[in-house]
Coordinates of C-alpha atoms and ligand atoms in Angstrom, one line a residue:
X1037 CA 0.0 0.0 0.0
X1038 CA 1.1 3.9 -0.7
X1039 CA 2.3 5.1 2.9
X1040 CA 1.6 8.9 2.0
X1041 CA 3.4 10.3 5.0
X1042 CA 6.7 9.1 4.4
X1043 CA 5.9 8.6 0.5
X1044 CA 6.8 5.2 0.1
X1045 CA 4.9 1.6 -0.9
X1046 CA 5.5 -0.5 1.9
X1047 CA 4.4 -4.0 2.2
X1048 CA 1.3 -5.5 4.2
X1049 CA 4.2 -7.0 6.0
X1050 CA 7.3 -8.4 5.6
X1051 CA 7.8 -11.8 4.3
X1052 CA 10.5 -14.4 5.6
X1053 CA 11.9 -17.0 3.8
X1054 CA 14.3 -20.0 5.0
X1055 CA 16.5 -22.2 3.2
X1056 CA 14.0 -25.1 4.0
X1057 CA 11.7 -23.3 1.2
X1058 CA 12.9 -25.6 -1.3
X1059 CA 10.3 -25.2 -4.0
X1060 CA 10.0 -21.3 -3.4
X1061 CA 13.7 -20.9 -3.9
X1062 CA 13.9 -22.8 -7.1
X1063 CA 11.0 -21.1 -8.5
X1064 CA 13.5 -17.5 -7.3
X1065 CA 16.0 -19.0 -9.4
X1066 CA 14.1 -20.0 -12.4
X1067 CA 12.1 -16.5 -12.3
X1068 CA 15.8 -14.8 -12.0
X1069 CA 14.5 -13.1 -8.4
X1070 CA 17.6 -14.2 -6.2
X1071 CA 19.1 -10.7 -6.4
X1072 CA 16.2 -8.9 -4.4
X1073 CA 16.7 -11.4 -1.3
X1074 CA 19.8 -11.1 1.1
X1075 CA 20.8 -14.2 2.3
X1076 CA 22.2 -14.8 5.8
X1077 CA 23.1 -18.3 7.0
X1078 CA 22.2 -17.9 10.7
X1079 CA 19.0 -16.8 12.5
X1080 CA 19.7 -14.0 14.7
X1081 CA 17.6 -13.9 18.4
X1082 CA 17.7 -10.7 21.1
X1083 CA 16.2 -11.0 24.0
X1084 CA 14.4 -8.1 26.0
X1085 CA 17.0 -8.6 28.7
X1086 CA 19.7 -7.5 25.9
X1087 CA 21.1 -11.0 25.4
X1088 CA 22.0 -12.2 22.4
X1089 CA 21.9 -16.3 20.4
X1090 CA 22.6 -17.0 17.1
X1091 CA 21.1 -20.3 15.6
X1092 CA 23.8 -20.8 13.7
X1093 CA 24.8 -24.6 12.0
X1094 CA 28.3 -25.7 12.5
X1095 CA 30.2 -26.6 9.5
X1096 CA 31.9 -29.5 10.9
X1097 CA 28.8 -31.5 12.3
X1098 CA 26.7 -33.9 9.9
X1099 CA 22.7 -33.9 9.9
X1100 CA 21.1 -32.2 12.3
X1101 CA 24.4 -32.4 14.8
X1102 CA 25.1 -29.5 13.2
X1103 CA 22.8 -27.5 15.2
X1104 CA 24.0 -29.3 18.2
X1105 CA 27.0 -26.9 19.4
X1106 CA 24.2 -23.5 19.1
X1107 CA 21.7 -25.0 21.2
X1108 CA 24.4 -25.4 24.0
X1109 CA 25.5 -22.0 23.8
X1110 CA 21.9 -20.8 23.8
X1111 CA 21.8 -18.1 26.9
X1112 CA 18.2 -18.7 27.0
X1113 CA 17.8 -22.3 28.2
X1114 CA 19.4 -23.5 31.4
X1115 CA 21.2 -27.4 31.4
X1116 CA 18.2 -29.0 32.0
X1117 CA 16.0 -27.5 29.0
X1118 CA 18.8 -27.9 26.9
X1119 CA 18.9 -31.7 27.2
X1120 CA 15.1 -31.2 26.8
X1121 CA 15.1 -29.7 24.3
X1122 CA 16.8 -32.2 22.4
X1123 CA 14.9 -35.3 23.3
X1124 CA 11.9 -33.2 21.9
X1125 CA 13.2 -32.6 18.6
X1126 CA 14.2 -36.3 18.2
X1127 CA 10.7 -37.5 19.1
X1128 CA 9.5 -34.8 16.7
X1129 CA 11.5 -36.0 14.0
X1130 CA 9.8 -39.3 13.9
X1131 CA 6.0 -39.7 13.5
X1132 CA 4.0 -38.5 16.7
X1133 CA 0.4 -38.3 16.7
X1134 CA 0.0 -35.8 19.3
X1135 CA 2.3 -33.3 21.0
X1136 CA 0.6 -32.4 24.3
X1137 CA 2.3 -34.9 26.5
X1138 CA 5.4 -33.8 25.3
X1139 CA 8.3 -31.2 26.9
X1140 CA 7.9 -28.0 24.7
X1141 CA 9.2 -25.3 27.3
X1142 CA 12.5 -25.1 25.6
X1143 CA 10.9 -25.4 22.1
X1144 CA 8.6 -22.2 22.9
X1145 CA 11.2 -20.5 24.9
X1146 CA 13.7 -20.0 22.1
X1147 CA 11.7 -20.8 19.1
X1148 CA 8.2 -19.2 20.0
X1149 CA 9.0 -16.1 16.9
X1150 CA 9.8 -18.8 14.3
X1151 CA 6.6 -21.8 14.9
X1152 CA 4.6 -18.3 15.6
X1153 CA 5.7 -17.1 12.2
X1154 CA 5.5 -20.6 10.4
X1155 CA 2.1 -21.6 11.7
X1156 CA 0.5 -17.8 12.8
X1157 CA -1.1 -20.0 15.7
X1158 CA 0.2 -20.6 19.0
X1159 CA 1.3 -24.4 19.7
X1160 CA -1.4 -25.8 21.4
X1161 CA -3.9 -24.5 18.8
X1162 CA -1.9 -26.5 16.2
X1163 CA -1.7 -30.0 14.4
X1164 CA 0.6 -32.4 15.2
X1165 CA 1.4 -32.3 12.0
X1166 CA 2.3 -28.7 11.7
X1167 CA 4.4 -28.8 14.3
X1168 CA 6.6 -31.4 12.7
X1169 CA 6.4 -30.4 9.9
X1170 CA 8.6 -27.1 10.8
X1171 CA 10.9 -28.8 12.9
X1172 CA 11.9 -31.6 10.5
X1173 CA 12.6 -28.5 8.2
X1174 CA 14.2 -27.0 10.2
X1175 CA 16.6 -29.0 11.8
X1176 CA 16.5 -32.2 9.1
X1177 CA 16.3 -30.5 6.0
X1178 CA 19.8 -29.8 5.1
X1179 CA 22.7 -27.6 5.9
X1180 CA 21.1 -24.6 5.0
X1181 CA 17.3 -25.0 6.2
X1182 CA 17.4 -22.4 8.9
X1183 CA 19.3 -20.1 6.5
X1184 CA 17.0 -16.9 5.8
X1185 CA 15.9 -14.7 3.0
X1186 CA 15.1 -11.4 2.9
X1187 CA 13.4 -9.3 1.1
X1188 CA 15.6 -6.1 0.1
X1189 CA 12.8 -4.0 -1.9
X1190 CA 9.2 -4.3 -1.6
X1191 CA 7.2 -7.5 -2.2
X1192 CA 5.1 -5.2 -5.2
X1193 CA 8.5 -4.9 -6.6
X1194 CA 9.8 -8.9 -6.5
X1195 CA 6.6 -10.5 -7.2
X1196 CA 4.5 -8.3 -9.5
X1197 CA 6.6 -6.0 -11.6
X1198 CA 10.4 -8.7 -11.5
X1199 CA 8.7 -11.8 -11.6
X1200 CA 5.2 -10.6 -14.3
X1201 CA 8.5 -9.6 -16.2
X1202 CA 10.1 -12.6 -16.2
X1203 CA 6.9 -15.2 -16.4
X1204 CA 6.0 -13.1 -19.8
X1205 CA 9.3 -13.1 -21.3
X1206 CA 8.6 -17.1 -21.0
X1207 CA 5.4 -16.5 -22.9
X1208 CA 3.0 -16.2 -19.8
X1209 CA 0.1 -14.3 -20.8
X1210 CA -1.3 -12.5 -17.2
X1211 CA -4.2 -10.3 -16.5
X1212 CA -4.4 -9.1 -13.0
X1213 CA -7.8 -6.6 -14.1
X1214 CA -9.8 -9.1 -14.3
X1215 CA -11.7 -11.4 -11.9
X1216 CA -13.2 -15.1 -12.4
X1217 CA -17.2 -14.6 -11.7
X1218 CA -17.7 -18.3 -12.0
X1219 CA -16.6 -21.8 -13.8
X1220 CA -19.4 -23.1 -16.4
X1221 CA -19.4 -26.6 -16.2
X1222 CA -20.9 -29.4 -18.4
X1223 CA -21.6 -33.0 -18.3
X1224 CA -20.9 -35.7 -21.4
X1225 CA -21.0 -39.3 -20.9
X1226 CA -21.2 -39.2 -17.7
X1227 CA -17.7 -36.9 -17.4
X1228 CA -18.6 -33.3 -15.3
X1229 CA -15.5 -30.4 -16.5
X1230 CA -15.1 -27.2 -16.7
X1231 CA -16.4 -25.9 -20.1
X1232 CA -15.0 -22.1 -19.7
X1233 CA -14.9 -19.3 -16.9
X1234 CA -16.5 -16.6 -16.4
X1235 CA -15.2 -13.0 -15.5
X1236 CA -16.5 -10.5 -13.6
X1237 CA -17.4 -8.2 -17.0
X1238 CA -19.3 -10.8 -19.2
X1239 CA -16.3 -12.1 -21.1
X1240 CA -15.7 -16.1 -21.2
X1241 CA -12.7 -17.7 -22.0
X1242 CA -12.1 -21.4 -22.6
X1243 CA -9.1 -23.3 -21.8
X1244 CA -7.4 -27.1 -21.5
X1245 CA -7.1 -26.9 -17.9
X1246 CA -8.0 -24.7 -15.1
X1247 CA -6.4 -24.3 -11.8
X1248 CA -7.8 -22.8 -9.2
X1249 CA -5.2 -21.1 -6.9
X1250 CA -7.3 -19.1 -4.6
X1251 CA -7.8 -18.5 -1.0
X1252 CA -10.2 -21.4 0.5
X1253 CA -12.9 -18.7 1.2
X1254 CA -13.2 -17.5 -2.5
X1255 CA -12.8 -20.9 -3.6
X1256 CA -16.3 -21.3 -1.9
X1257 CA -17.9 -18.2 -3.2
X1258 CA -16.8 -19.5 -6.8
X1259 CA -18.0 -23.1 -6.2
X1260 CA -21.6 -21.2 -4.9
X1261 CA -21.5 -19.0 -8.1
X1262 CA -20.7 -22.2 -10.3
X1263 CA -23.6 -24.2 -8.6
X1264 CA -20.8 -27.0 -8.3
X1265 CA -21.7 -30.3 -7.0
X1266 CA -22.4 -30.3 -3.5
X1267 CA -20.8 -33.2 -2.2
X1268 CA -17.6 -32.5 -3.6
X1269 CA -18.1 -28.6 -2.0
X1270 CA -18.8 -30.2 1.5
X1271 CA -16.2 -32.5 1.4
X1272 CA -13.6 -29.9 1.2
X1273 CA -15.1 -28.4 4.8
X1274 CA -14.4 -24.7 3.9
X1275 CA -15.9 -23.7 7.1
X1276 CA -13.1 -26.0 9.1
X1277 CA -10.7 -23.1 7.8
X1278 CA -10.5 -20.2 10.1
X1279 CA -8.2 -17.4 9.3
X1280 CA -5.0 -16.8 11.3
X1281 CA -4.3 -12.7 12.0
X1282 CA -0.4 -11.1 10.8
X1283 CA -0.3 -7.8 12.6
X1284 CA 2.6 -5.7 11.3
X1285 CA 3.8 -2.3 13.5
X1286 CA 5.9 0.2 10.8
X1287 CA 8.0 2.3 12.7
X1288 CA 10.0 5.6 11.9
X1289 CA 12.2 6.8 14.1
X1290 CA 14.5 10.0 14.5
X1291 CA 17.7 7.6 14.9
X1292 CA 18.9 4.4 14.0
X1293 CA 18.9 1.9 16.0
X1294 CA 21.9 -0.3 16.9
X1295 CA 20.6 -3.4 15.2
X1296 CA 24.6 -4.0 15.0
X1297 CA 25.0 -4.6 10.8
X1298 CA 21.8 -6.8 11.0
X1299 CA 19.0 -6.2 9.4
X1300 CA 16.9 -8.2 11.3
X1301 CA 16.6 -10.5 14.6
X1302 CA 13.6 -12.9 16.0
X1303 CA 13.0 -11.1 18.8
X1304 CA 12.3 -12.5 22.5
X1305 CA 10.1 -11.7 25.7
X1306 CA 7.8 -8.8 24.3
X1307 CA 4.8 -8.5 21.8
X1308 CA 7.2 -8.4 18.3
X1309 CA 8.5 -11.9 17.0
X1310 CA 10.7 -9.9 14.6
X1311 CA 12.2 -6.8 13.6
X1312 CA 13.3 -5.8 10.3
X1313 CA 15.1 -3.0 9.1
X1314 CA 13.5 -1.1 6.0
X1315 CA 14.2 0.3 2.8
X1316 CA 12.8 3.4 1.2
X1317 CA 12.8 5.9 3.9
X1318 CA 15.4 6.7 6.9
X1319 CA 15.5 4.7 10.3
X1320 CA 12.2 2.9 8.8
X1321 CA 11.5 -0.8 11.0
X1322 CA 8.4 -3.1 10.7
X1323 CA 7.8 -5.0 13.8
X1324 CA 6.0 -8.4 12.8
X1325 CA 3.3 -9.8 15.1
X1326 CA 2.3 -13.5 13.9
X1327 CA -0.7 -15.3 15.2
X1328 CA -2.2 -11.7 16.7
X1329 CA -5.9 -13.2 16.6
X1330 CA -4.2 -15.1 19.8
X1331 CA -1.9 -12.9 21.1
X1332 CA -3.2 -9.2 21.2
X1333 CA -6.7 -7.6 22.6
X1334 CA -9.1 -6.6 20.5
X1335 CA -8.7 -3.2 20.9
X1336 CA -4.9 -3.9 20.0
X1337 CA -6.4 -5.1 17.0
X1338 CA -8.1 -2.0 15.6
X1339 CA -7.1 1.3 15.0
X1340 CA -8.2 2.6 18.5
X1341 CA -5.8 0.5 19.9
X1342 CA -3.0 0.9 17.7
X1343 CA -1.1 3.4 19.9
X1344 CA -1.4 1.7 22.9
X1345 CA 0.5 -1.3 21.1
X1346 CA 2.9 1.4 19.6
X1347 CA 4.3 1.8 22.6
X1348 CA 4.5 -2.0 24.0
X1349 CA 6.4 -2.5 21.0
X1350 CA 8.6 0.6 21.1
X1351 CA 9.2 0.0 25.1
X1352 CA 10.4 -3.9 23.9
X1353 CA 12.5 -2.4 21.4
X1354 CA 14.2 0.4 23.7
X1355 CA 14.8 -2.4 25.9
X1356 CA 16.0 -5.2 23.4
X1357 CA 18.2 -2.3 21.4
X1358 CA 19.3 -0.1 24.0
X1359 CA 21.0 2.8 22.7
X1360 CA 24.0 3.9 24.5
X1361 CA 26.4 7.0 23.6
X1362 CA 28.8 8.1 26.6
X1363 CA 26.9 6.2 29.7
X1364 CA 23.8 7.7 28.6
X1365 CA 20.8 6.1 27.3
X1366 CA 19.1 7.5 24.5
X1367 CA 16.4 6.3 23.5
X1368 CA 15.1 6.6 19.5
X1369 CA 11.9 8.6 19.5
X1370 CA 8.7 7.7 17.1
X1371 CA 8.4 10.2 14.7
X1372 CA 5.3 8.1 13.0
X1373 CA 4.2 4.5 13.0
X1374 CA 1.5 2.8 11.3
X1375 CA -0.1 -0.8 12.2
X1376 CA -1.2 -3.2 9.5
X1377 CA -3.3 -6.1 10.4
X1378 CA -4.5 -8.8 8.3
X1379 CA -7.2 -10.7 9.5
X1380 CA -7.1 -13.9 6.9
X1381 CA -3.6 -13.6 6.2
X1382 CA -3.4 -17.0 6.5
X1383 CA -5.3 -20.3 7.5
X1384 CA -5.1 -21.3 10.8
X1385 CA -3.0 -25.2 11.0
X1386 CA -5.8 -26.8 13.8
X1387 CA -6.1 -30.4 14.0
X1388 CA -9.5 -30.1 12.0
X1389 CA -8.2 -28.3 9.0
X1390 CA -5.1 -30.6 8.5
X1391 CA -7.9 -34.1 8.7
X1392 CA -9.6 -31.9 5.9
X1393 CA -7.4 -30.5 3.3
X1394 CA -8.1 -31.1 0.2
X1395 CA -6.1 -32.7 -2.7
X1396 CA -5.3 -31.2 -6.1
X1397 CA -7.9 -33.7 -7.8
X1398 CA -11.7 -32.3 -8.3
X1399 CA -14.8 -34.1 -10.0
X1400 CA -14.1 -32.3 -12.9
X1401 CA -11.8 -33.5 -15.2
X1402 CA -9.8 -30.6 -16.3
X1403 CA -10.3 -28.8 -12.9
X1404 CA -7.9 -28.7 -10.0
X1405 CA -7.2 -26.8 -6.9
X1406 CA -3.8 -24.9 -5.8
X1407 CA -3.3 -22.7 -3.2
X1408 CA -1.4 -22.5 0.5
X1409 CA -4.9 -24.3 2.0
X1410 CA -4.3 -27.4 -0.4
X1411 CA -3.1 -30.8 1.5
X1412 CA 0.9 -29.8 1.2
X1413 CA 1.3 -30.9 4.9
X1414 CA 3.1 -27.1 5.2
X1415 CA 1.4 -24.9 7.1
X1416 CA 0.1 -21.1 5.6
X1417 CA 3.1 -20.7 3.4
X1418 CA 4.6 -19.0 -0.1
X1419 CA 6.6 -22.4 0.1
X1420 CA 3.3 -24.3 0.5
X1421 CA 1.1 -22.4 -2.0
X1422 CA 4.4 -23.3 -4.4
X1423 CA 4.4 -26.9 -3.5
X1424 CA 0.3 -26.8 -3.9
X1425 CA 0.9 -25.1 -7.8
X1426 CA 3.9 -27.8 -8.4
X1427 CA 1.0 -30.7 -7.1
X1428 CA -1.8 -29.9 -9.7
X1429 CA 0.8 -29.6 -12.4
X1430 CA 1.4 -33.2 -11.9
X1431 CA -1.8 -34.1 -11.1
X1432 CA -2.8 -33.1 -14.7
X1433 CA 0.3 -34.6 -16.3
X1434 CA 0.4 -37.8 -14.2
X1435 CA -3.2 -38.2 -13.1
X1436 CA -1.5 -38.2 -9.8
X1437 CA -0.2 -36.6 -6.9
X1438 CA 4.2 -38.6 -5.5
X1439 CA 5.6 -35.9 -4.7
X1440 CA 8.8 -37.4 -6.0
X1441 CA 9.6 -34.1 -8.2
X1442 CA 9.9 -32.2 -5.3
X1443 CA 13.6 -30.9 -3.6
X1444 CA 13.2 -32.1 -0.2
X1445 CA 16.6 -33.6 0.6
X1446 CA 15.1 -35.8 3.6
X1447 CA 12.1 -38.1 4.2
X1448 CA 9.7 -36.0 5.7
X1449 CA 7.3 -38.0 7.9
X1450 CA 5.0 -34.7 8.3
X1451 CA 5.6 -32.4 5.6
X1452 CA 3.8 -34.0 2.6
Ligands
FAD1012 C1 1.1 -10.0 6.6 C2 1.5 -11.4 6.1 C3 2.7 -11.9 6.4 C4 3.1 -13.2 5.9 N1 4.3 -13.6 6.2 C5 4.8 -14.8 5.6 C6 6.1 -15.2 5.7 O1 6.9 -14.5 6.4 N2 6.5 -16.3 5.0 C7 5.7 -17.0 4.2 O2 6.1 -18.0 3.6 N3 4.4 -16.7 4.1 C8 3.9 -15.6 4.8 N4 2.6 -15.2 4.6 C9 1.6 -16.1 4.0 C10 1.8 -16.1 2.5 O3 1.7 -14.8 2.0 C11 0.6 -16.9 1.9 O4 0.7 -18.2 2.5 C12 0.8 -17.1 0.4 O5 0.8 -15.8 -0.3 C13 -0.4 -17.8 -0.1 O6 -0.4 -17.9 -1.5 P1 -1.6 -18.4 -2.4 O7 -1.2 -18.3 -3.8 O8 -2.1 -19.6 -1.8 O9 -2.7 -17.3 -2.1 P2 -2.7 -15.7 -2.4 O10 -1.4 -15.1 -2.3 O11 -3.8 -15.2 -1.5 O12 -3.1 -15.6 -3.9 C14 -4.5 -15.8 -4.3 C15 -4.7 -14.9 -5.5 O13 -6.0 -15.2 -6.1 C16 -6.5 -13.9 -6.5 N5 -8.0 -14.1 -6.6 C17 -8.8 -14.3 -5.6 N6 -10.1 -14.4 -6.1 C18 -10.0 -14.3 -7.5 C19 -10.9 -14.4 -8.5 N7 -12.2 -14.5 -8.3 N8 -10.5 -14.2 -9.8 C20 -9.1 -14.1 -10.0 N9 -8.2 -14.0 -9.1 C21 -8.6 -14.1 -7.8 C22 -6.1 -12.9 -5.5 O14 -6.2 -11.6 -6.0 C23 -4.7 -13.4 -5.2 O15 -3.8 -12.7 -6.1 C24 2.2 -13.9 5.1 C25 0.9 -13.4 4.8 C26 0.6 -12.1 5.2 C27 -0.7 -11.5 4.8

């Protein structure tokens, strides 16, 4: 959106990326968009108290060893949660079918930004599954899993304007002005498809295939429109999919502040999960709260509230970052802020949407569903909404779903 007082596009909030997104990064490299990401190969945490961990792999240790010697030096954990901490993530790297019996304090002591950014739920609202699937990722998918991406310009500027460029250099023809009203369907022999689409200003178009690579919600309103069959709409259980909230707090502030040549940390023991430092204006930081439907009020959640949690966030930040010049602390002032909240940013991962998602394959023959709600095993992801695209390709070559084109360099047990 255009941010008028400091006259800049800013994003709905800043996206994250890890080196466990296989399927995402491949598609960066084939759509020539590695240049807009920095890549760092360690996960920096700061903790309100000032402390500071990096999640760093060790270059000499095999496997998940690797991540072995940062867990010990973690300043978070005593002894004990350390060796916790551990037996956890081996239990969750085999199958488990639930994961309230087991120890999580370390887990959501040091890793509450990340599973709250993954999943935008808190753990005990989650699947199993979820769960899992993150740490097996994480920590199993190879050596640089927990390595992170970001963004260096604006989402607009990777995604519609570098990669629209790219996709019709290849010969992609795409037309964002124009919505699909409904799919008109026929029936011949017995065989139901899809015999064009409808859009929004009369016009129909006919094709081979159709994919459907919308939110869950809109897939409904389109099935309504369409008058699709009714026991394939119910079976998909729309209404199991409730939407999981992505607050973001922009900041400007009169001075930098000593974020030490990062430009960005997961953040620990306050409202923000992680802070990122901006382009496009001076001193600009966007604070990223995950899984806010949970973890704010409801006031905190509209705009009367949106000072108020301002300055929670500003008061974590003077006391994660403080800023010191001759014994003095001086603390960076707000000269604006602006809080973006999206309500359906993604779907909530409960137990009842992952016994319910859906698989590429509809009743129609040349019709087939994509999207980040589609049965990936990933939670609300870009890497999952790849993965679901990748699925219904081969779904329509192969007239079925192995997964055995996909990256993953390890057996997953959840994430599939
Ligand atoms: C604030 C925020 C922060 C996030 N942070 C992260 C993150 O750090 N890392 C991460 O991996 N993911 C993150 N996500 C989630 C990620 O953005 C989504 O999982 C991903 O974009 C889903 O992709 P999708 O293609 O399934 O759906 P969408 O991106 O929602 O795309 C669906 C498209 O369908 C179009 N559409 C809808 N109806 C119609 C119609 N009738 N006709 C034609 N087109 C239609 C829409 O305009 C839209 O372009 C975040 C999301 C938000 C909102």
């Amino acid at each position: 959106m255009y941010e008028p007082k400091s006259g800049q596009w800013i994003d709905n909030g800043q996206h994250l990326l890890l080196g466990c997104c296989t399927e995402l990064l491949a598609l960066h490299q084939q759509l020539g968009l590695n240049e807009f990401f920095e890549h760092k190969t360690a996960i920096p945490f700061a903790d309100i108290s000032g402390k500071r961990w990096s999640f760093a792999p060790s270059p000499l240790l095999p496997g998940s060893l690797r991540y072995l010697p940062a867990l010990f030096k973690n300043p978070f954990l005593t002894f004990r949660e350390k060796i916790q901490m551990v037996l956890l993530l081996r239990q969750l790297s085999q199958a488990v079918q639930k994961t309230d019996g087991l120890n999580k304090n370390g887990l959501n002591k040091i890793f509450a930004s990340l599973i709250l950014s993954a999943l935008s739920e808190t753990p005990e609202n989650v699947a199993p599954e979820a769960l899992q699937c993150i740490v097996q990722k994480l920590f199993f998918e190879g050596k640089d899993a927990a390595g992170v991406y970001i963004p260096k310009v604006p989402l607009r500027n990777i995604y519609n304007d570098a990669a629209a460029k790219k996709l019709k250099e290849k010969g992609v023809e795409l037309n964002f002005l124009q919505r699909v009203e409904r799919f008109n369907t026929e029936t011949m022999d017995g065989t139901s498809s899809v015999a064009n689409i409808q859009f929004t200003n009369g016009s129909q178009r006919s094709f081979d295939y159709y994919i459907a690579a919308v939110p869950s919600f809109r897939f409904g309103q389109l099935a309504d429109a369409s008058e699709m069959d009714e026991a394939f709409v119910n079976s998909l259980a729309l209404d199991q999919f409730e939407p999981g909230a992505v607050t973001t707090v922009h900041l400007w502030f009169d001075q930098p502040l000593p974020l030490n040549g990062q430009s960005f940390f997961a953040l620990l023991g306050g409202p923000g999960q992680f802070i990122f430092e901006e382009a496009g204006s001076p001193f600009y930081y966007t604070v990223v709260i995950s899984a806010s439907h949970r973890l704010l009020s409801d006031n905190e959640l509209t705009a009367k509230g949106a000072l108020p949690l301002v300055e929670r966030v500003t008061e974590q930040l003077r006391r994660t970052f403080p800023q010191k010049s001759g014994g003095q602390i001086l603390p960076a002032n707000v000269k604006h802020y602006r809080v973006t909240t999206y309500f359906d940013a993604v779907f909530s991962p409960s137990p009842a949407v992952y016994a319910h998602r859906p698989s590429a394959a509809t009743p129609y023959s040349n019709l087939f569903l994509a999207g980040d709600w589609i049965q990936t095993g990933f939670p609300s992801t870009m890497e999952g909404a790849v993965r679901s695209g990748l699925n219904a390709v081969e779904q329509i070559q192969t007239g079925t779903v192995t997964d055995s084109t996909r990256r993953s360099t390890t057996a997953s047990t959840a994430c599939r």
